[in-house]
CSV table of C-alpha atoms in Angstrom, one decimal:
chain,number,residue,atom,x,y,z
A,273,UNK,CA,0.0,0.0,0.0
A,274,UNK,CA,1.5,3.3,-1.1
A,275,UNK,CA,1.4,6.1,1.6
A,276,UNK,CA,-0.6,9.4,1.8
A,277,UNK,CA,-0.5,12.9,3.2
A,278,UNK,CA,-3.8,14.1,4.0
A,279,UNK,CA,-5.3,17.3,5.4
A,280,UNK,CA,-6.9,16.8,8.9
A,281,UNK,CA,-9.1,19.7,10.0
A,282,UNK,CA,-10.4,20.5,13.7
A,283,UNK,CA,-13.8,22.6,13.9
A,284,UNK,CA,-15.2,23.9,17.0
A,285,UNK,CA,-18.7,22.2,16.6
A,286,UNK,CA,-19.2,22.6,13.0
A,287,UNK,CA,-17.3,19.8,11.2
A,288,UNK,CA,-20.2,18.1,9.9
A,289,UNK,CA,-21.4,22.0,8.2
A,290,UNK,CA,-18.1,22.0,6.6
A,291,UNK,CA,-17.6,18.8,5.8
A,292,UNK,CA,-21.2,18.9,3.9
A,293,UNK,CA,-20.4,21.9,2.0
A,294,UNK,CA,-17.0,20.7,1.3
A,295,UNK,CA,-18.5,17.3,-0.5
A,296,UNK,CA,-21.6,19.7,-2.7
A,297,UNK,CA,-18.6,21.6,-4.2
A,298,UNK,CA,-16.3,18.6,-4.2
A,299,UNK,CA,-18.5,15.6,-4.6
A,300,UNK,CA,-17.5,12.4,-2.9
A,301,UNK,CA,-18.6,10.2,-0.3
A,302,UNK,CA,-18.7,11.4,3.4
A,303,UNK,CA,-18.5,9.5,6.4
A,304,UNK,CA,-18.7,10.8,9.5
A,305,UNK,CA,-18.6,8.9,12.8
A,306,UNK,CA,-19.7,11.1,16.5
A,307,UNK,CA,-19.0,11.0,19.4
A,308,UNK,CA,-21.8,9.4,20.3
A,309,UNK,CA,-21.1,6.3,18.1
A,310,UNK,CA,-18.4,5.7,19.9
A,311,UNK,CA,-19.2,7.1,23.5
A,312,UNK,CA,-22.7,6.3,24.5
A,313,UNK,CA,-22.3,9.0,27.2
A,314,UNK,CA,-20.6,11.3,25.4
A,315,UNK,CA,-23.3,13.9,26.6
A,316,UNK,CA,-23.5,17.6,25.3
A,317,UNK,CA,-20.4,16.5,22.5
A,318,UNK,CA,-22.4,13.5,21.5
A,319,UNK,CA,-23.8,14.9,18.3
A,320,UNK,CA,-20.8,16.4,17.2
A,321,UNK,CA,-18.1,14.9,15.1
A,322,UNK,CA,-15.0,12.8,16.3
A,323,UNK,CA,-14.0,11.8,12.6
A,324,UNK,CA,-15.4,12.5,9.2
A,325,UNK,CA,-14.0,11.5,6.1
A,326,UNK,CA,-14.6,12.8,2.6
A,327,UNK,CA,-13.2,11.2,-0.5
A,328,UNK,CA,-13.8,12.5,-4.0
A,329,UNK,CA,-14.0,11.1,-7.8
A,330,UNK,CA,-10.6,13.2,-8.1
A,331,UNK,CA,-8.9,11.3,-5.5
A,332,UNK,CA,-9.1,13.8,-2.5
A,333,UNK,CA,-9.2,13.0,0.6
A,334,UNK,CA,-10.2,15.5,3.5
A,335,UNK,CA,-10.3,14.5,7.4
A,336,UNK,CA,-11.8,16.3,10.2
A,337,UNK,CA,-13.4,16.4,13.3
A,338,UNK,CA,-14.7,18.9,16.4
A,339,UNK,CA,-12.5,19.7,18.8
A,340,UNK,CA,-13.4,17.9,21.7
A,341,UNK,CA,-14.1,20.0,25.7
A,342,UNK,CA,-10.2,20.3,27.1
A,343,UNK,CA,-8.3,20.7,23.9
A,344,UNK,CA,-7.3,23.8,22.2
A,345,UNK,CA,-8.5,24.8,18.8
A,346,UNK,CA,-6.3,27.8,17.4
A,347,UNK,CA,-6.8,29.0,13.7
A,348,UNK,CA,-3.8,29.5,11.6
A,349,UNK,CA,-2.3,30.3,8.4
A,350,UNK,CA,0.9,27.9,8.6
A,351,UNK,CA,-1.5,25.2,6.7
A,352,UNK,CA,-3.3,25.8,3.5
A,353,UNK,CA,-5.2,23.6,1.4
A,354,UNK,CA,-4.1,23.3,-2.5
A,355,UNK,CA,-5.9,22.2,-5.4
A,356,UNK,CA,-4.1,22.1,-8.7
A,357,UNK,CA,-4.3,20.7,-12.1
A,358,UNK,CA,-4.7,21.2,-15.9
A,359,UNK,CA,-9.1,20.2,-15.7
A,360,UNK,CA,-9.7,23.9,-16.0
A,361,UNK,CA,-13.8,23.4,-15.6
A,362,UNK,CA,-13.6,21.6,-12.8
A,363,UNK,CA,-11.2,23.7,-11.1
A,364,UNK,CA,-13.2,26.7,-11.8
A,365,UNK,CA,-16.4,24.9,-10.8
A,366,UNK,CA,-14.7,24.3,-7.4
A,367,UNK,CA,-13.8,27.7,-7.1
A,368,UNK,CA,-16.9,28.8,-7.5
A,369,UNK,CA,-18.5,26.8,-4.9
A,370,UNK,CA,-15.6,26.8,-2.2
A,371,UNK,CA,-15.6,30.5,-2.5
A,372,UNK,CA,-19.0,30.9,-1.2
A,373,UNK,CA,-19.0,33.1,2.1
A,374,UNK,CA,-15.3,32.9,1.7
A,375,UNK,CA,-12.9,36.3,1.9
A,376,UNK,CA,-10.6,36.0,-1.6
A,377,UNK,CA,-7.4,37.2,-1.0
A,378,UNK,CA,-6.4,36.7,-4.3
A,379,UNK,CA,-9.0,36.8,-7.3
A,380,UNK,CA,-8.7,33.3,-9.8
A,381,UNK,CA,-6.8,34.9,-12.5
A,382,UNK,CA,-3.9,34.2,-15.1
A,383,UNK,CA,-0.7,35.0,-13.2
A,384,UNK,CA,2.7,36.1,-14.2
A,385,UNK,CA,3.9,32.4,-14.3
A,386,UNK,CA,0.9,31.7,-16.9
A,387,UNK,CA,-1.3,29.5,-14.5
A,388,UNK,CA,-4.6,30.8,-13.5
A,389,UNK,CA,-4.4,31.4,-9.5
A,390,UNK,CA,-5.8,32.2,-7.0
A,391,UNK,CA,-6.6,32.0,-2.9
A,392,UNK,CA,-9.0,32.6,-0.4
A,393,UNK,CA,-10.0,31.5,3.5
A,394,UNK,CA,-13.1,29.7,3.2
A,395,UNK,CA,-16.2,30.4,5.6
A,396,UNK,CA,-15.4,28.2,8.1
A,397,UNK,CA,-11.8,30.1,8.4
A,398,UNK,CA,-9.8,27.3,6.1
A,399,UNK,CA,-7.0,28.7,3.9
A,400,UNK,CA,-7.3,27.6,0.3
A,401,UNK,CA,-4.8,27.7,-3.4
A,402,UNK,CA,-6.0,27.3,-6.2
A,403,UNK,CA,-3.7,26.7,-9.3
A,404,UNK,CA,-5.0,25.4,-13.0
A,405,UNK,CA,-2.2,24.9,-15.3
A,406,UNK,CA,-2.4,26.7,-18.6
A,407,UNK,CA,-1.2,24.5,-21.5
């Protein structure tokens, strides 16, 4: 079996929100297992996730969860999620999509290096690249 590198993201209470709205624009199948499933008295967190799992026609994969009472959840910018590739429809169809409720730092646009490109934090405060490779 060949290894992989796969983002993990941590919510605070709204992994299954993102997670949802991540597989509309993405497609996929979700998973997502509680706390509950695995705690029966897992109490106020019970409903929330402890790991979800979304895997895409385009071989994505995409892990979070909630951060559970006692840990620390602290946004960042030292981790940003890239999607790149020469399927310029898609890619723009993504963008579209992901972009919703999202601040754009950077509009999608052919850049100096002749890809289109372009980044924004999505609504759930996840950093995002997007690069489609001009031919």
């Amino acid at each position: 079996m060949a290894s992989k590198l796969n983002p993990y993201l941590n919510f605070d209470g709204n992994a299954r929100e993102a997670m949802e709205f991540y597989q509309s624009v993405l497609g996929g199948e979700l998973l997502v297992h509680t706390f509950g499933d695995s705690m029966p008295d897992a109490g106020d967190i019970g409903d929330q996730v402890m790991h979800a799992s979304l895997i895409t026609e385009a071989g994505y994969t995409i892990f979070a969860s909630d951060t559970p009472p006692g840990m620390t959840r602290t946004l960042g910018t030292s981790v940003t999620i890239s999607i790149s590739g020469d399927e310029t429809e898609l890619l723009r169809s993504y963008w579209a999509g992901l972009t919703a409720g999202a601040e754009i730092e950077m509009p999608l646009e052919v850049q100096m290096w002749g890809d289109e490109y372009g980044s924004f934090t999505d609504r759930y405060g996840i950093p995002w690249m997007v690069n489609i490779t001009v031919s």
